[in-house]
CSV table of C-alpha atoms in Angstrom, one decimal:
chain,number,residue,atom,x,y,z
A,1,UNK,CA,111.6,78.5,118.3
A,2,UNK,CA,109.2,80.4,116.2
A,3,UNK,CA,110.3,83.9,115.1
A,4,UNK,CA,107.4,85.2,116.8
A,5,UNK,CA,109.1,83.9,119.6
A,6,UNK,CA,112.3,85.4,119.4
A,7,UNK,CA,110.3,88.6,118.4
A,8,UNK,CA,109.2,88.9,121.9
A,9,UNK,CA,112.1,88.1,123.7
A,10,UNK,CA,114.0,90.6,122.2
A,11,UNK,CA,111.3,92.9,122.8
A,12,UNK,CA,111.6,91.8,126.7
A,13,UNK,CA,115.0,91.6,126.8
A,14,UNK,CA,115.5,87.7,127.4
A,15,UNK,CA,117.6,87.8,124.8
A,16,UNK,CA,120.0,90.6,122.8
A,17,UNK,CA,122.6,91.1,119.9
A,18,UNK,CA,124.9,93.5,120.9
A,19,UNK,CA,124.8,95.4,117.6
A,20,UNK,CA,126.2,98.7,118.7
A,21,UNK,CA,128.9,97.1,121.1
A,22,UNK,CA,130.5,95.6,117.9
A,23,UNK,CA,130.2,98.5,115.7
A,24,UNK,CA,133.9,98.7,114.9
A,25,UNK,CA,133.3,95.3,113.2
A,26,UNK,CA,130.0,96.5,110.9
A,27,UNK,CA,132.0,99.5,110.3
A,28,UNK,CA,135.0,98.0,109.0
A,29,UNK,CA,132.3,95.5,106.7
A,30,UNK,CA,131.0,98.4,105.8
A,31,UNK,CA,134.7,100.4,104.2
A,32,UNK,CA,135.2,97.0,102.2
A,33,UNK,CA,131.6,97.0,100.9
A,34,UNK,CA,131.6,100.9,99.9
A,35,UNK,CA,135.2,100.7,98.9
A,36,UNK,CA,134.5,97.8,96.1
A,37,UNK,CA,131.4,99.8,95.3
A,38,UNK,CA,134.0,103.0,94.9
A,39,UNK,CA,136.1,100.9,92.4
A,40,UNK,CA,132.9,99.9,90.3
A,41,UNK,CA,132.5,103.7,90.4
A,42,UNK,CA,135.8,104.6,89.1
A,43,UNK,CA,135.5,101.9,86.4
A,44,UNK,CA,132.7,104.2,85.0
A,45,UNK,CA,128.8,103.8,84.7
A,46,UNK,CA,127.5,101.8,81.5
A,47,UNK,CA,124.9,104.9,81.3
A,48,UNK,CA,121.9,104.2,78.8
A,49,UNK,CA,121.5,106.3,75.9
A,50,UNK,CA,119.0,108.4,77.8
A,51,UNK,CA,122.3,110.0,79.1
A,52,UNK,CA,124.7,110.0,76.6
A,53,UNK,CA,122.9,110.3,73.4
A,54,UNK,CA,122.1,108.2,69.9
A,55,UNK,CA,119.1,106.5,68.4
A,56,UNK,CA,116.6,104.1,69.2
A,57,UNK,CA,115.3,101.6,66.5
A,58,UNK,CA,112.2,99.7,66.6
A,59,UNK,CA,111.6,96.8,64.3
A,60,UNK,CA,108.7,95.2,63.7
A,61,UNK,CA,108.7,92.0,62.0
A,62,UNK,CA,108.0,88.6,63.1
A,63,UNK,CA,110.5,86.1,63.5
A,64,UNK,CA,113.3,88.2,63.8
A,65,UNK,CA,115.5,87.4,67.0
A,66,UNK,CA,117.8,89.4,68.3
A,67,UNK,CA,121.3,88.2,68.0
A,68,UNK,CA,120.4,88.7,63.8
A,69,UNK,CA,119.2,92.2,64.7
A,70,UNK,CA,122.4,92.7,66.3
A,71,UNK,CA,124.3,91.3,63.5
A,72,UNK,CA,123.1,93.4,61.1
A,73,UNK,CA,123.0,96.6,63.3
A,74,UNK,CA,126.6,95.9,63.8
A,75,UNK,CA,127.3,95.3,60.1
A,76,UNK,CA,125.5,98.6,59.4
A,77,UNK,CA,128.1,100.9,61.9
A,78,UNK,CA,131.2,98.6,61.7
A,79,UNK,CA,131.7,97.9,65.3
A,80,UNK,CA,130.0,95.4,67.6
A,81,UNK,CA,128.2,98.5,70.4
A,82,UNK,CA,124.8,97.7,69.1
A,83,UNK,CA,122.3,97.0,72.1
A,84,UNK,CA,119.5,94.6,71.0
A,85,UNK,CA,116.8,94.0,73.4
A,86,UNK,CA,113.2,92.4,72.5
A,87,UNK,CA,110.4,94.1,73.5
A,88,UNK,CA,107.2,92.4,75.6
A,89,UNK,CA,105.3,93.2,72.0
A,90,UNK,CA,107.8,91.1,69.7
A,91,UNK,CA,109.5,93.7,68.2
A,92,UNK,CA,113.2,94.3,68.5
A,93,UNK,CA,115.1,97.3,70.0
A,94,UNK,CA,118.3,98.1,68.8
A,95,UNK,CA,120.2,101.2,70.8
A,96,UNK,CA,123.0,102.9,68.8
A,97,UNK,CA,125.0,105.4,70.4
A,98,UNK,CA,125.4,109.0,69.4
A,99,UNK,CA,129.7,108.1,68.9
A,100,UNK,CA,129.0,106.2,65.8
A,101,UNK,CA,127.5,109.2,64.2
A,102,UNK,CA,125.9,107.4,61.6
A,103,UNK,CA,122.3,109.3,60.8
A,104,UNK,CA,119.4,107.6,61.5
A,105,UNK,CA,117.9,108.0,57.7
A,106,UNK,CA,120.8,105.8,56.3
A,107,UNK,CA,120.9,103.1,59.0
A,108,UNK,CA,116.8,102.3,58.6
A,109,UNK,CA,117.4,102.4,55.1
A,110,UNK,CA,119.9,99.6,55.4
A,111,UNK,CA,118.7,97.8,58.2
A,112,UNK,CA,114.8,97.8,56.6
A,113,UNK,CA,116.9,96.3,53.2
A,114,UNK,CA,118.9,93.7,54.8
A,115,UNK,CA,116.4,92.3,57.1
A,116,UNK,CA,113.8,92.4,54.0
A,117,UNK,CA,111.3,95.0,56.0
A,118,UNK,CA,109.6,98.4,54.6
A,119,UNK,CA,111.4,101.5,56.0
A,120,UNK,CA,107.9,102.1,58.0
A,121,UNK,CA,108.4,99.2,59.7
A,122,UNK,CA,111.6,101.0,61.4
A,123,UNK,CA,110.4,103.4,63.9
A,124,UNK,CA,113.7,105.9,64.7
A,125,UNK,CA,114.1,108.2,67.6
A,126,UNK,CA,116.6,110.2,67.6
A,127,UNK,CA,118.0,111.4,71.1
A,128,UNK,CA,120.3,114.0,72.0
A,129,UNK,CA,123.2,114.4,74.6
A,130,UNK,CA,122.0,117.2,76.0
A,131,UNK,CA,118.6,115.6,77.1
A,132,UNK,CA,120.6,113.4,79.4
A,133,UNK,CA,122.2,116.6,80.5
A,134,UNK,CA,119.2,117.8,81.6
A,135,UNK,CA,118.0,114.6,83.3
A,136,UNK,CA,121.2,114.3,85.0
A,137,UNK,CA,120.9,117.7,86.5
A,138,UNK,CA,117.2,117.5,87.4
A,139,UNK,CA,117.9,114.0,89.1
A,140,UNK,CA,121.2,115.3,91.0
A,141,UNK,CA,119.2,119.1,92.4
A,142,UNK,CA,116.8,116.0,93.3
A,143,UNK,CA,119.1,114.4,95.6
A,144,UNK,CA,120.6,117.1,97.1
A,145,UNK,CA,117.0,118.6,97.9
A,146,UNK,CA,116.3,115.1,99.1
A,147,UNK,CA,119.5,115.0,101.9
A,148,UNK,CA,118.6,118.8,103.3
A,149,UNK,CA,115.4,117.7,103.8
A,150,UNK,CA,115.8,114.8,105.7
A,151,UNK,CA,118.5,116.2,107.7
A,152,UNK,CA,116.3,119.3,108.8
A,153,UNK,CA,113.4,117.0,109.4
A,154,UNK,CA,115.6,114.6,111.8
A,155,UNK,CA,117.3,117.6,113.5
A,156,UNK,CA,114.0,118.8,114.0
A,157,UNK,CA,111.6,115.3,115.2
A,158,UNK,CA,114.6,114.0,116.9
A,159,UNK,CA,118.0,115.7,117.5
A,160,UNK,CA,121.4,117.2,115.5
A,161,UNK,CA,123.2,113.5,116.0
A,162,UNK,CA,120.3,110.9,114.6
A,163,UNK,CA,120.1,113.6,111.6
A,164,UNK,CA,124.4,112.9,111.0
A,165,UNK,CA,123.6,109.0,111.5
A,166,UNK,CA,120.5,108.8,109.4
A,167,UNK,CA,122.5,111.0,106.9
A,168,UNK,CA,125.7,109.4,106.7
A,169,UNK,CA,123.2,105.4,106.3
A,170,UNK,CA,121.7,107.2,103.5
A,171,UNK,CA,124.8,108.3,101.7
A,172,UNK,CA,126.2,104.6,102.3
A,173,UNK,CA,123.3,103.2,100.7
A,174,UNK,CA,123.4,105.4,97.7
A,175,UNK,CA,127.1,104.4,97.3
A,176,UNK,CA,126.5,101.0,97.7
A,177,UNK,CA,123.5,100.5,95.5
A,178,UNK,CA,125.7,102.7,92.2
A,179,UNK,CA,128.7,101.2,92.7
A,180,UNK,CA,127.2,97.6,92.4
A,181,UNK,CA,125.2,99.0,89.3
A,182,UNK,CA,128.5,99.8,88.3
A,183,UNK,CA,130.3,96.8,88.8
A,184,UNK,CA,127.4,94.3,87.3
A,185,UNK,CA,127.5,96.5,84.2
A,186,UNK,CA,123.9,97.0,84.0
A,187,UNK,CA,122.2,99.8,82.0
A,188,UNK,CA,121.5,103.3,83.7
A,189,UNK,CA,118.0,104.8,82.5
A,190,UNK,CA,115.8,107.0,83.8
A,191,UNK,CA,114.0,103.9,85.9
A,192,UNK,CA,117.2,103.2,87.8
A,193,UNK,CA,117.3,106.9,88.8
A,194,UNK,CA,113.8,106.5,90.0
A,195,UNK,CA,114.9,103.1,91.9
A,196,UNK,CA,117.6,104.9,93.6
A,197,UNK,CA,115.7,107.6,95.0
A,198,UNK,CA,113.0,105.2,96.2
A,199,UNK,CA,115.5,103.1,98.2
A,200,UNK,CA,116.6,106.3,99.9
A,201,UNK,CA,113.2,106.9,101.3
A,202,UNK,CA,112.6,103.0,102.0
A,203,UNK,CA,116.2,103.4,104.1
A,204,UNK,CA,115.2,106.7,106.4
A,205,UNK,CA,112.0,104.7,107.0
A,206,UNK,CA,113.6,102.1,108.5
A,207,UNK,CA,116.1,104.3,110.4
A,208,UNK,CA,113.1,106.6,111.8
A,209,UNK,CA,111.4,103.6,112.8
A,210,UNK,CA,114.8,102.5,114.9
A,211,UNK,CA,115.1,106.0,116.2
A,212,UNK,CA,112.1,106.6,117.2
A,213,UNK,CA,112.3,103.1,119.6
A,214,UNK,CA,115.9,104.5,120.5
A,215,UNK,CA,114.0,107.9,121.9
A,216,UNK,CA,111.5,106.3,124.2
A,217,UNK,CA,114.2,104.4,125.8
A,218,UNK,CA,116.8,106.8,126.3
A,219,UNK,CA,114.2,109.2,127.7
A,220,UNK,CA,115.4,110.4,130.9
A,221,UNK,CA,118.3,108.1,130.9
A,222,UNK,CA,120.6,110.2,132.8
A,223,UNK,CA,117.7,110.0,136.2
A,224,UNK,CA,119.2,106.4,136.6
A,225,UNK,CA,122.6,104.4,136.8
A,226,UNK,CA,122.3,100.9,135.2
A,227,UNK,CA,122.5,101.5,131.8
A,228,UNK,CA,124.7,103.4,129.5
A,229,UNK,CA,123.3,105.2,126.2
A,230,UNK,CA,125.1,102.8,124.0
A,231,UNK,CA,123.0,99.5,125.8
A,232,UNK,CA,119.5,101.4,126.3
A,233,UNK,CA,120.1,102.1,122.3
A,234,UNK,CA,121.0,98.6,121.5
A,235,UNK,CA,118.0,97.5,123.5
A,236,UNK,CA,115.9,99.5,120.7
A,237,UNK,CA,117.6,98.2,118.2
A,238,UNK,CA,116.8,94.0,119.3
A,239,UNK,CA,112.9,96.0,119.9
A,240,UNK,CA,112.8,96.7,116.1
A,241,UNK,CA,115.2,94.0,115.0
A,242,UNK,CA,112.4,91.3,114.0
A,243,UNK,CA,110.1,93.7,112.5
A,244,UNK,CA,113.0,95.4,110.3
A,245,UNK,CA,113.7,92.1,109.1
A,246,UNK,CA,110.0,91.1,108.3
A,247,UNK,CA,109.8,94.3,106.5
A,248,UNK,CA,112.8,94.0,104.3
A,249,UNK,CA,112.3,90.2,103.6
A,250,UNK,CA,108.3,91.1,102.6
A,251,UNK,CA,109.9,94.4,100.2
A,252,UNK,CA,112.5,91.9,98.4
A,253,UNK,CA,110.4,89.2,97.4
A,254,UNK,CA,108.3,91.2,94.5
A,255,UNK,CA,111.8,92.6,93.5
A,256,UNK,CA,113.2,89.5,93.3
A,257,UNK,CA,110.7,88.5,91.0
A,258,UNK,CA,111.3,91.4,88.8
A,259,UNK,CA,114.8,90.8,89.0
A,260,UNK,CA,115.5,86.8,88.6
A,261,UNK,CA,112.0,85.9,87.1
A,262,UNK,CA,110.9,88.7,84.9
A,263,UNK,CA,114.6,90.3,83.9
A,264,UNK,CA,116.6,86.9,84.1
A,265,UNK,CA,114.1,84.0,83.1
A,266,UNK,CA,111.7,85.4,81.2
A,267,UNK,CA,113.8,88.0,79.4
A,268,UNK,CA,111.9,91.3,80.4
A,269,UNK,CA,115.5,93.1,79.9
A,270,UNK,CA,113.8,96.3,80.3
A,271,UNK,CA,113.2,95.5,84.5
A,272,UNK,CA,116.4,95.0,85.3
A,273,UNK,CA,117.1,98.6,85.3
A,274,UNK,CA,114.9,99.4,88.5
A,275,UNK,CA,114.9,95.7,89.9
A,276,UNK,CA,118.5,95.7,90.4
A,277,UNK,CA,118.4,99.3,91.7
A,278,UNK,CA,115.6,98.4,94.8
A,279,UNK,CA,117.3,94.8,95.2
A,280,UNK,CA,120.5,96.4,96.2
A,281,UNK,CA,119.0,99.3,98.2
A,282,UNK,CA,116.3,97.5,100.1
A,283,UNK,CA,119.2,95.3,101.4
A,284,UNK,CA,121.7,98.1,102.0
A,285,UNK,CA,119.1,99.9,104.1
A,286,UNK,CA,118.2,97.0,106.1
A,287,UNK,CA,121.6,96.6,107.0
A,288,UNK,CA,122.3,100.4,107.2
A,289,UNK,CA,120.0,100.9,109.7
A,290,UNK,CA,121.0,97.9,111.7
A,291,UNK,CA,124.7,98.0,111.8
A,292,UNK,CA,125.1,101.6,110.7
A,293,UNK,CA,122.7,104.5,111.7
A,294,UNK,CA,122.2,103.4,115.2
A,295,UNK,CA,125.8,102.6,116.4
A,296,UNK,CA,127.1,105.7,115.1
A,297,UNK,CA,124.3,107.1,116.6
A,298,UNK,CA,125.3,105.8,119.7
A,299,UNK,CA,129.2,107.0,119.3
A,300,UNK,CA,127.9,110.9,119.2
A,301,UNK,CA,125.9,110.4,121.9
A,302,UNK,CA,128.5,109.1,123.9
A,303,UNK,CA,130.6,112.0,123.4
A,304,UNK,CA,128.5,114.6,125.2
A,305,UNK,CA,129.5,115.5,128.5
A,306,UNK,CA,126.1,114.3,130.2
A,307,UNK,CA,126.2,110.7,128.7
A,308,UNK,CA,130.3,110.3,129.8
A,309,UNK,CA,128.9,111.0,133.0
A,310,UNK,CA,126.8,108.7,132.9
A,311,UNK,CA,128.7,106.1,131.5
A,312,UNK,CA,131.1,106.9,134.6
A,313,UNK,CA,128.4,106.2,137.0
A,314,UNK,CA,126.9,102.9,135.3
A,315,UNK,CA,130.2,101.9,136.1
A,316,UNK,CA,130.6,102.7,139.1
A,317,UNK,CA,127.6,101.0,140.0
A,318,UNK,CA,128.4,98.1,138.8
A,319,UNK,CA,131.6,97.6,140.3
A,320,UNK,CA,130.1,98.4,143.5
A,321,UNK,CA,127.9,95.8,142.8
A,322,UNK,CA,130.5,92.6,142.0
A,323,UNK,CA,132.0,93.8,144.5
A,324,UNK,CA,128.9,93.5,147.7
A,325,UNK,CA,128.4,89.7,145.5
A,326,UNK,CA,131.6,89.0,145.8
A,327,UNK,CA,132.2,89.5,149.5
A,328,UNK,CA,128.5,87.7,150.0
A,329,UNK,CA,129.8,84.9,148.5
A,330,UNK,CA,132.6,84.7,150.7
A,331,UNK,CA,130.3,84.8,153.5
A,332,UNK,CA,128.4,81.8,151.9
A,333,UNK,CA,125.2,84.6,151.5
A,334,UNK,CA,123.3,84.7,147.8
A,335,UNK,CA,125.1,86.9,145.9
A,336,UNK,CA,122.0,88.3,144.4
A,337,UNK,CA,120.7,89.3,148.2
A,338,UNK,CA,123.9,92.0,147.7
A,339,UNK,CA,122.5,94.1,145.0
A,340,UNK,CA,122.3,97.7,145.4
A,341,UNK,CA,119.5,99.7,145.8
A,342,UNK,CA,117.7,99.8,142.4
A,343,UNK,CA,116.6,103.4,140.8
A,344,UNK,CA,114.5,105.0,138.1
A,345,UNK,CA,114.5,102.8,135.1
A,346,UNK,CA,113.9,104.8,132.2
A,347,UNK,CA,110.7,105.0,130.4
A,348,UNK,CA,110.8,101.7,127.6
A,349,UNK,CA,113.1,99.7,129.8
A,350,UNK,CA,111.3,98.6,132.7
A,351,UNK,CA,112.3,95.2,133.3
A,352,UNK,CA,115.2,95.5,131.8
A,353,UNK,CA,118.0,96.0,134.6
A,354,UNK,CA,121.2,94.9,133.4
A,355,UNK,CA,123.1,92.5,135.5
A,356,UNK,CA,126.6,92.9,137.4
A,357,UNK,CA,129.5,92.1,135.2
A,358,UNK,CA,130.7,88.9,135.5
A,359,UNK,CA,127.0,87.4,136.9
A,360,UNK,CA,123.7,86.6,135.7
A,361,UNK,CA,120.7,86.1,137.9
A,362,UNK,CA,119.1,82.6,137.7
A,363,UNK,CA,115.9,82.1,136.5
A,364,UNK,CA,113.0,82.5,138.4
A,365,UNK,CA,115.0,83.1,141.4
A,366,UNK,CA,114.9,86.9,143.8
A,367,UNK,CA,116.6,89.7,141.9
A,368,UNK,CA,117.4,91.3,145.6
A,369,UNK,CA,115.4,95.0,146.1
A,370,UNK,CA,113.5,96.6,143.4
């Protein structure tokens, strides 16, 4: 079966995966997943010296590789935290932090000696602590302008609850995405704070788009009896489910060649920063907005007075219902000729009654009154 195929009959309603009905499952995958990311966290960031300070030496000579620029670098400020990287000119970058305290004038001088280069040929920068301070700061007032935003906008386009859900899949996502950073030991720069922030907009796109289905099919929900907030949501949810996958599988593949071709084959060290960052995120928010943002959705919803009645109803209904197919059947009737008088289907789910527990209607056969 093609996945167009599948596309359309979860659109229909043919067929469905009760996302939402199993949330306590995706939330409990969820705590393990955020909890190894918290213990990444707690084992500390490898932060780049963007953040914490030092200076940034760029040799160029030909033929020099970087395990003997890191040999000498090391030799030069007696301990082995030299960070040698080649650049995509040939030229080597050695990062020494601001700890070693050893000024910049003396280690060119050396370094341009023992690897038989001019001084000139040594390009220094010299950054400070405080610079990464300031980035810090500037990225963090970011964020948190980010997260009131978003939460205003959803209160605002949709309602209080989808802006908690969306809110709480973003802050998942974020966790996620750091503590894995953490926990690989890559290098944080600037360009993973950029990747981060893009991932959080790529996730509420993908929630939004899940809401928004969500909306049309719980509108006036409570005008009929067959379906409870928590399956009319979950029937959104298989509506988007193909085309949320098609999306995040069409955003990973460039990243993954960033990632595994450019930073892992080819040795372009210098993508792995922001590939890693969107590789991580673009999954988390596929998943987030799956198994995460709608099902909690869902559990607020179902707290509100008008949606427990409802709920109460629905079931009501339905037990109403086995029970007319059940006495039918005794009489040797059609159990289907027993169903109850149908209602107002809400608008997005027409067609898409749900059948008495413990029955399903056969194919092609009466569904009793409409």
């Amino acid at each position: 079966m093609s996945l167009r195929n599948i596309g359309h009959r979860l659109y229909q309603g043919e067929v469905s995966f009760d996302f939402v009905g199993k949330r306590k499952i995706w939330y409990s995958i969820s705590a393990v997943i955020v909890l190894v990311a918290g213990i990444g966290l707690a084992l500390g960031l490898h932060l780049g010296i963007e953040f914490k300070g030092g200076s940034v030496y760029t040799v160029h000579k030909p033929g020099l590789s970087a395990s003997q620029a890191k040999d000498t670098a090391d030799r030069i400020i007696g301990s082995h935290t030299a960070l040698v990287q080649t650049t995509d000119k040939g030229d080597v970058r050695i990062q020494v932090s601001a700890q070693e305290s050893i000024p910049a004038t003396t280690f060119t001088k050396e370094f341009s000696e023992a690897v038989g280069v001019q001084e000139k040929d040594v390009n220094a920068q010299v950054i400070g602590p405080s610079w990464g301070a300031d980035i810090s700061k500037k990225a963090l007032t970011g964020l948190i302008v980010f997260m009131v935003l978003v939460t205003v906008y959803m209160a605002i386009a949709f309602e209080w609850r989808m802006a908690v859900a969306a809110l709480v899949a973003l802050i998942h996502d974020l966790l996620i995405t750091i503590g894995v950073y953490a926990l690989v030991g890559f290098e944080v720069t600037p360009g993973t704070v950029i990747g981060f922030l893009t991932i959080l907009g790529y996730s509420l796109y993908d929630t939004v788009v899940v809401f928004d289905t969500v909306k049309e099919n719980t509108r006036g929900l409570t005008k009929q009896s067959r379906r409870t907030y928590s399956e009319a949501a979950n029937h959104g949810l298989n509506q988007t489910l193909v085309r949320s996958i098609n999306t995040t599988v069409v955003a990973l593949l460039p990243v993954s060649a960033l990632l595994f071709i450019g930073g892992g084959l080819l040795g372009a060290g210098t993508l792995n920063d922001i590939s890693l960052a969107l590789f991580i995120g673009l999954a988390a928010g596929a998943y987030s907005s799956i198994c995460v943002a709608t099902p909690l959705l869902a559990q607020l919803k179902e707290q509100s007075p008008d949606m427990k009645a409802l709920a109460k109803r629905v079931a009501q209904r339905r037990a109403s219902e086995a029970k007319a197919a059940a006495e039918a059947e005794a009489r040797g009737e059609d159990p289907d000729s027993a169903d109850v008088t149908g209602d107002e289907v809400p608008a997005g789910m027409v067609g898409q009654r749900n059948q008495p527990a413990g029955r399903a209607r056969g194919k092609g056969r009466p569904s009793g009154k409409r």
